Coordinates of C-alpha atoms in Angstrom, one line a residue:
M137 CA -87.4 -165.6 43.2
S138 CA -88.4 -161.9 43.1
K139 CA -88.5 -162.0 39.3
R140 CA -90.8 -165.1 39.3
M141 CA -93.1 -163.5 41.9
K142 CA -93.3 -160.3 39.7
Q143 CA -94.3 -162.4 36.7
M144 CA -96.9 -164.2 38.7
G145 CA -98.3 -160.8 39.9
I146 CA -98.6 -159.6 36.4
L147 CA -100.3 -162.9 35.3
S148 CA -102.8 -162.6 38.2
A149 CA -103.6 -159.0 37.2
L150 CA -104.2 -160.0 33.6
L151 CA -106.5 -162.9 34.7
T152 CA -108.5 -160.4 36.9
F153 CA -108.8 -158.0 34.0
V154 CA -110.1 -160.7 31.7
C155 CA -112.7 -162.0 34.2
L156 CA -114.0 -158.5 34.8
A157 CA -114.2 -157.9 31.0
L158 CA -116.2 -161.1 30.7
L159 CA -118.6 -160.1 33.5
I160 CA -119.2 -156.7 32.0
S161 CA -119.8 -158.2 28.5
V162 CA -122.1 -161.0 29.4
G163 CA -123.6 -159.5 32.5
Y164 CA -123.7 -160.7 36.1
T165 CA -126.9 -162.4 36.9
D166 CA -126.8 -161.9 40.6
R167 CA -126.5 -158.1 40.3
P168 CA -129.7 -156.2 41.2
N169 CA -131.6 -154.5 38.4
V170 CA -131.5 -150.9 39.3
S171 CA -133.3 -148.4 37.1
A172 CA -131.9 -144.9 36.9
T173 CA -134.1 -142.0 37.6
V174 CA -135.2 -140.0 34.6
Y175 CA -135.3 -136.3 35.0
V176 CA -137.8 -134.3 33.0
N177 CA -138.0 -130.5 32.8
A178 CA -141.7 -130.0 32.3
K179 CA -141.3 -126.8 30.5
N180 CA -139.1 -128.4 27.9
A181 CA -141.5 -131.3 27.6
G182 CA -144.5 -128.9 26.7
L183 CA -145.8 -127.4 29.9
S184 CA -146.4 -123.7 29.1
E185 CA -147.5 -120.4 30.7
K186 CA -148.8 -119.3 27.3
V187 CA -151.6 -121.9 26.8
A188 CA -155.1 -121.8 28.2
S189 CA -154.8 -125.2 29.8
N190 CA -152.0 -127.5 30.7
T191 CA -154.3 -130.4 31.8
K192 CA -153.8 -132.6 28.8
I193 CA -150.2 -131.5 28.4
L194 CA -149.2 -132.6 32.0
Q195 CA -151.0 -136.0 31.3
K196 CA -148.9 -136.4 28.2
I197 CA -145.8 -135.7 30.1
L198 CA -146.7 -138.3 32.7
D199 CA -147.7 -140.9 30.1
S200 CA -144.4 -140.5 28.3
N201 CA -142.4 -141.4 31.4
T202 CA -143.8 -144.5 33.0
T203 CA -140.9 -146.9 33.3
G204 CA -138.4 -146.8 36.2
T205 CA -138.4 -143.7 38.5
T206 CA -139.4 -140.3 37.0
H207 CA -138.5 -136.9 38.6
I208 CA -140.5 -134.1 36.9
I209 CA -139.2 -130.6 37.5
I210 CA -141.7 -127.7 37.3
P211 CA -139.8 -124.5 36.5
K212 CA -140.8 -121.1 37.9
G213 CA -144.0 -119.8 36.3
T214 CA -147.8 -119.9 36.5
Y215 CA -149.4 -122.8 34.6
Y216 CA -153.2 -122.8 34.1
F217 CA -155.5 -125.8 34.1
D218 CA -159.0 -126.4 33.1
S219 CA -161.4 -129.0 34.3
G220 CA -160.3 -132.6 33.9
V221 CA -158.5 -135.6 35.3
I222 CA -154.7 -136.2 35.4
K223 CA -154.0 -139.9 36.0
M224 CA -150.9 -140.5 38.2
H225 CA -148.6 -143.5 38.1
S226 CA -146.1 -145.1 40.5
N227 CA -142.4 -144.0 41.2
L228 CA -142.9 -140.4 40.4
T229 CA -141.7 -137.1 41.9
L230 CA -143.0 -133.7 41.1
S231 CA -140.6 -131.0 42.3
F232 CA -141.6 -127.4 42.0
E233 CA -139.0 -124.6 41.7
K234 CA -139.6 -121.5 43.8
G235 CA -142.3 -119.5 42.0
A236 CA -143.8 -122.5 40.2
I237 CA -147.6 -122.4 40.5
F238 CA -150.4 -124.6 39.2
K239 CA -153.6 -122.5 38.9
S240 CA -157.2 -123.4 38.0
R241 CA -158.8 -121.3 35.3
N242 CA -162.1 -119.8 36.5
N243 CA -164.2 -122.5 38.1
A244 CA -162.2 -125.5 36.8
T245 CA -162.2 -128.6 38.8
V246 CA -158.9 -130.5 38.4
F247 CA -158.5 -134.1 39.8
F248 CA -155.2 -135.8 40.3
A249 CA -156.5 -139.5 40.2
Y250 CA -154.4 -142.3 41.7
P251 CA -155.8 -145.5 40.1
S252 CA -156.3 -149.0 41.4
S253 CA -156.5 -151.7 38.8
K254 CA -156.9 -154.5 41.5
K255 CA -158.5 -154.9 44.8
G256 CA -156.4 -155.0 47.9
Y257 CA -154.0 -152.6 49.5
D258 CA -151.4 -153.3 46.9
G259 CA -153.7 -152.7 44.0
G260 CA -153.0 -149.0 43.5
T261 CA -150.1 -146.5 42.8
S262 CA -147.1 -146.2 45.1
N263 CA -143.9 -144.2 45.7
I264 CA -145.0 -140.7 44.7
L265 CA -143.7 -137.4 46.1
W266 CA -144.8 -133.8 45.7
K267 CA -142.2 -131.2 46.8
N268 CA -142.8 -127.5 47.2
A269 CA -145.9 -127.5 45.1
T270 CA -148.2 -124.5 45.0
L271 CA -151.8 -125.2 43.8
V272 CA -154.1 -122.1 43.6
G273 CA -157.8 -122.2 43.0
S274 CA -160.0 -119.4 41.6
D275 CA -163.2 -117.9 42.8
E276 CA -164.1 -116.3 39.5
N277 CA -167.4 -117.5 38.1
G278 CA -167.6 -120.2 40.8
Q279 CA -164.9 -122.1 42.7
G280 CA -161.8 -123.6 41.0
S281 CA -160.1 -126.5 42.8
F282 CA -157.5 -129.2 42.9
T283 CA -158.2 -132.6 44.4
Q284 CA -155.9 -135.6 45.1
S285 CA -158.2 -138.6 44.7
M286 CA -156.5 -141.8 45.9
N287 CA -157.8 -145.4 45.7
H288 CA -155.5 -148.0 47.3
A289 CA -152.5 -145.6 47.0
Q290 CA -149.5 -146.1 49.3
D291 CA -146.3 -144.4 50.1
V292 CA -147.3 -141.0 48.9
K293 CA -145.7 -137.9 50.4
F294 CA -146.5 -134.2 50.2
Q295 CA -143.7 -131.9 51.5
N296 CA -143.7 -128.1 51.9
C297 CA -146.8 -127.6 49.6
T298 CA -149.3 -124.7 49.5
F299 CA -153.0 -125.1 48.7
Y300 CA -154.5 -121.6 48.3
D301 CA -158.3 -121.3 47.9
A302 CA -157.9 -124.8 46.3
E303 CA -160.9 -126.7 47.9
N304 CA -164.2 -127.1 46.1
P305 CA -167.2 -126.8 48.4
N306 CA -168.4 -130.1 47.0
G307 CA -165.2 -131.9 47.7
H308 CA -161.7 -132.1 49.4
I309 CA -158.1 -131.3 48.8
F310 CA -157.2 -134.9 49.7
D311 CA -159.5 -137.8 49.4
L312 CA -157.7 -140.9 50.8
D313 CA -159.7 -143.9 50.1
G314 CA -158.4 -147.4 51.1
S315 CA -155.0 -145.9 51.1
H316 CA -152.0 -146.2 53.6
N317 CA -148.6 -144.7 54.4
I318 CA -149.6 -141.2 53.3
S319 CA -147.6 -138.3 54.7
I320 CA -148.6 -134.6 54.4
S321 CA -146.1 -132.4 56.2
N322 CA -145.0 -128.7 56.4
C323 CA -147.9 -127.7 54.1
S324 CA -150.2 -124.7 54.2
F325 CA -153.9 -124.7 53.5
Y326 CA -155.6 -121.4 52.9
G327 CA -159.3 -120.9 52.7
F328 CA -162.5 -122.8 52.2
N329 CA -165.2 -121.1 50.0
A330 CA -168.3 -122.8 51.3
N331 CA -171.7 -122.5 49.8
V332 CA -175.2 -122.9 51.2
A333 CA -175.6 -126.6 50.1
N334 CA -172.1 -127.5 51.4
D335 CA -170.9 -125.5 54.4
Y336 CA -168.5 -128.3 55.5
K337 CA -165.9 -130.5 53.8
E338 CA -162.6 -131.8 55.3
A339 CA -159.5 -130.5 53.5
I340 CA -158.2 -134.1 54.2
Q341 CA -160.8 -136.7 54.1
I342 CA -159.9 -140.2 55.3
D343 CA -162.2 -142.7 53.8
Y344 CA -162.8 -146.2 52.4
S345 CA -162.2 -147.8 49.0
N346 CA -165.7 -147.4 47.8
P347 CA -167.1 -145.7 44.6
G348 CA -169.4 -143.7 46.8
A349 CA -166.5 -142.2 48.7
M350 CA -164.3 -141.3 45.7
S351 CA -163.9 -137.7 44.6
Y352 CA -163.2 -139.1 41.1
Q353 CA -164.1 -142.6 39.8
L354 CA -161.6 -143.8 37.2
D355 CA -162.9 -146.3 34.6
G356 CA -161.7 -149.8 35.6
D357 CA -160.9 -149.0 39.1
K358 CA -161.5 -151.8 41.7
Y359 CA -163.1 -151.2 45.1
D360 CA -163.4 -153.4 48.2
D361 CA -164.4 -151.1 51.2
L362 CA -160.9 -151.3 52.7
P363 CA -160.3 -148.5 55.2
S364 CA -157.3 -146.0 55.0
F365 CA -154.6 -146.4 57.7
N366 CA -151.2 -145.0 58.6
I367 CA -152.0 -141.4 57.7
Y368 CA -149.5 -138.9 59.0
V369 CA -150.5 -135.1 59.0
S370 CA -147.8 -133.1 60.8
N371 CA -146.4 -129.6 61.0
N372 CA -149.1 -128.1 58.7
Q373 CA -151.1 -124.9 59.0
F374 CA -154.8 -124.4 58.1
L375 CA -155.5 -120.7 57.8
P376 CA -158.3 -118.4 56.6
I377 CA -158.2 -115.9 53.8
N378 CA -158.9 -112.4 55.2
S379 CA -159.8 -109.2 53.6
H380 CA -159.9 -105.8 55.3
N381 CA -159.7 -107.4 58.7
R382 CA -162.6 -109.7 58.1
I383 CA -162.8 -113.4 57.1
K384 CA -163.4 -113.8 53.4
Y385 CA -163.0 -117.6 53.5
Y386 CA -162.7 -119.6 56.7
A387 CA -159.8 -121.9 57.1
P388 CA -160.6 -125.5 55.9
N389 CA -161.8 -128.0 58.5
P390 CA -158.5 -129.8 58.7
I391 CA -159.1 -133.6 58.8
G392 CA -161.8 -136.1 59.5
Q393 CA -164.3 -138.6 58.1
H394 CA -168.0 -139.3 58.5
A395 CA -168.9 -142.6 56.9
T396 CA -168.6 -146.4 57.4
Y397 CA -169.3 -149.3 55.0
D398 CA -171.0 -152.6 55.7
N399 CA -170.8 -152.1 59.4
G400 CA -167.0 -152.2 59.5
K401 CA -166.9 -155.7 58.0
S402 CA -163.6 -154.8 56.2
G403 CA -162.3 -152.8 59.2
I404 CA -162.4 -149.2 60.1
I405 CA -160.2 -146.2 59.7
H406 CA -157.1 -146.6 62.0
N407 CA -153.6 -145.3 62.8
I408 CA -154.3 -141.6 62.1
Y409 CA -151.6 -139.1 63.4
F410 CA -152.6 -135.4 63.5
T411 CA -149.6 -133.7 65.2
N412 CA -147.9 -130.4 65.5
N413 CA -150.4 -128.6 63.3
K414 CA -151.8 -125.1 63.5
V415 CA -155.5 -124.4 62.9
V416 CA -156.8 -120.8 62.9
D417 CA -160.5 -119.7 62.3
S418 CA -161.7 -122.9 60.9
K419 CA -165.2 -123.1 59.5
P420 CA -167.4 -123.2 62.7
R421 CA -169.8 -126.2 62.6
K422 CA -172.8 -125.3 64.7
T423 CA -175.0 -128.4 65.2
D424 CA -174.7 -130.9 68.1
T425 CA -173.7 -133.8 65.8
T426 CA -170.7 -132.1 64.2
G427 CA -167.1 -131.0 65.0
T428 CA -164.3 -128.9 63.5
I429 CA -162.4 -132.3 63.6
N430 CA -164.9 -135.1 63.3
F431 CA -164.3 -138.9 63.2
N432 CA -167.0 -141.5 62.8
A433 CA -165.6 -145.0 63.6
V434 CA -161.9 -144.7 64.1
S435 CA -159.2 -146.5 66.2
N436 CA -155.7 -145.5 67.1
L437 CA -156.2 -141.8 66.6
Y438 CA -153.6 -139.4 67.8
I439 CA -154.4 -135.7 68.0
E440 CA -151.4 -134.3 69.7
N441 CA -149.2 -131.1 70.1
N442 CA -151.5 -128.9 68.0
Q443 CA -152.5 -125.2 68.3
F444 CA -156.2 -124.6 67.7
S445 CA -157.3 -120.9 67.8
N446 CA -160.1 -118.6 66.8
I447 CA -159.4 -114.9 66.2
L448 CA -162.4 -113.7 64.1
T449 CA -164.6 -116.9 64.4
T450 CA -167.3 -117.8 67.0
G451 CA -170.1 -120.3 67.4
V452 CA -168.6 -123.7 67.0
S453 CA -170.6 -126.3 68.8
N454 CA -167.9 -129.0 69.4
Y455 CA -164.3 -128.6 68.4
I456 CA -163.4 -132.4 68.4
R457 CA -166.1 -135.0 68.0
I458 CA -165.3 -138.7 68.1
Y459 CA -168.3 -140.9 67.4
N460 CA -168.9 -144.6 67.3
P461 CA -171.9 -145.3 65.1
L462 CA -171.5 -149.1 64.9
A463 CA -173.5 -151.4 67.3
T464 CA -170.9 -154.2 67.6
Y465 CA -167.5 -152.9 66.3
H466 CA -165.1 -151.9 69.1
M467 CA -163.4 -148.6 68.7
K468 CA -160.3 -148.1 70.8
N469 CA -157.1 -146.0 71.4
I470 CA -158.1 -142.3 71.2
W471 CA -155.2 -140.0 72.2
I472 CA -155.9 -136.2 72.5
N473 CA -152.8 -134.8 74.3
N474 CA -150.7 -131.7 74.7
N475 CA -152.9 -129.5 72.5
R476 CA -153.6 -125.7 73.0
F477 CA -157.1 -124.2 72.5
T478 CA -157.1 -120.5 72.4
N479 CA -160.3 -118.4 72.2
V480 CA -162.2 -121.4 70.8
N481 CA -165.2 -121.0 73.1
P482 CA -167.5 -123.7 71.9
T483 CA -171.2 -123.5 72.6
N484 CA -171.3 -127.1 73.7
Q485 CA -168.0 -128.6 74.7
Y486 CA -164.4 -128.8 73.4
I487 CA -164.3 -132.6 73.0
L488 CA -167.3 -134.8 72.5
I489 CA -166.9 -138.6 72.8
R490 CA -170.1 -140.5 71.9
S491 CA -171.2 -144.1 71.1
T492 CA -174.5 -144.9 69.5
M493 CA -174.9 -148.0 71.7
P494 CA -174.3 -147.5 75.4
E495 CA -173.2 -151.1 75.8
N496 CA -170.5 -150.7 73.2
P497 CA -168.4 -147.7 74.4
I498 CA -165.1 -146.6 72.9
K499 CA -162.2 -148.1 74.9
D500 CA -158.8 -146.7 75.9
I501 CA -159.4 -143.0 75.6
Y502 CA -156.6 -140.7 76.9
I503 CA -157.0 -136.9 77.1
S504 CA -154.2 -135.1 79.0
N505 CA -152.0 -132.1 79.2
N506 CA -154.2 -129.9 77.1
I507 CA -154.4 -126.1 77.8
V508 CA -157.5 -124.0 77.2
T509 CA -157.2 -120.2 77.1
T510 CA -160.6 -118.6 77.4
H511 CA -162.3 -115.6 79.1
L512 CA -165.4 -117.7 79.7
T513 CA -166.2 -118.7 83.4
H514 CA -168.2 -121.7 82.6
T515 CA -167.4 -124.2 79.9
I516 CA -167.3 -127.9 79.4
F517 CA -164.0 -129.4 78.2
I518 CA -164.9 -133.1 77.8
N519 CA -168.3 -134.7 77.4
S520 CA -167.8 -138.4 77.3
L521 CA -171.3 -139.6 77.9
N522 CA -171.1 -143.4 78.3
N523 CA -167.4 -143.6 77.5
N524 CA -164.7 -144.0 80.1
V525 CA -162.0 -141.4 79.7
T526 CA -158.6 -141.3 81.3
Q527 CA -157.9 -137.6 81.8
K528 CA -155.2 -135.6 83.7
N529 CA -153.5 -132.2 83.8
N530 CA -156.0 -130.5 81.5
K531 CA -155.8 -126.8 82.4
F532 CA -158.0 -123.6 81.9
V533 CA -156.1 -120.3 81.9
K534 CA -157.1 -116.7 81.2

């Protein structure tokens, strides 16, 4: 009996081996099609510290790796770029080694453009990650800059990146248009070199899919006025560039938006999370209709657990301004909680909440547990005008 069982075991093993061999040779149709990640060393692929410009070189590297998932490694070194556009694609990671720097040459304006061949939230690029990137502008012969221009982009992350003097006075570092699920975390933004014509631009502008909103318009892109949503900006710092104990360039105004399209027919900006950030000496906006952080037409806005401070800056009119410019669209859910304001000392108020139509106020406004440190005796924390604000535990300390 034991001999027969042994023979049957051997036969069973042989049958199993044959079946596995057949599955391997002809394929198994129910098996998911998983594409392996392709790793590319950018320097081996042509990126160079010795050339005057890597703009076209980087584009060639991207265009040579468009199938599956691509992980591009940027080795240590300083790589110069001249003016131009670099067109991104989906399923892409750019990982910078320590000491790897992209730098604009002179006043070069460099755009990373995220295309959208179709209308709708799924019309653009997706699944893109930037890790440990350092992008450096130049103030020689004008202002050099790097801009991320996104139309219908989704699932894009920036982690541990540095943007040093990288914002053009005519534009932004991030221009998020009709995009969603965008995360910017643990990044540093240094300096905004303003000019007389443009003394204010958001480092992170949250906008709509509209050609007039785009920092760069790609040929063939499709637009539909869809608003951006699910934008996560957390654990970042926005800092000035100082020289000899004076401000050379103010910190960028961190985040905001200032436009609507077609009276909000396609919706308005919503689900914006600005949390656990540090803002020091941001460019002071001095008119009544402005704010260091400014949003026109937004719902589900969360400004929480941030540190706002001025060390060498004075004269800001309003620090946070929330405004409803629409006659009929109902804004709602504004949360401004657990923030600390140090030596901000606005000339008007810390927080201004306003609606253009008294009969259409913003609903569900919550402002609580904020701490203001100031030497001033008389100052206004909240001016809500015709809007009903739920507020509690906001404190002034010296």
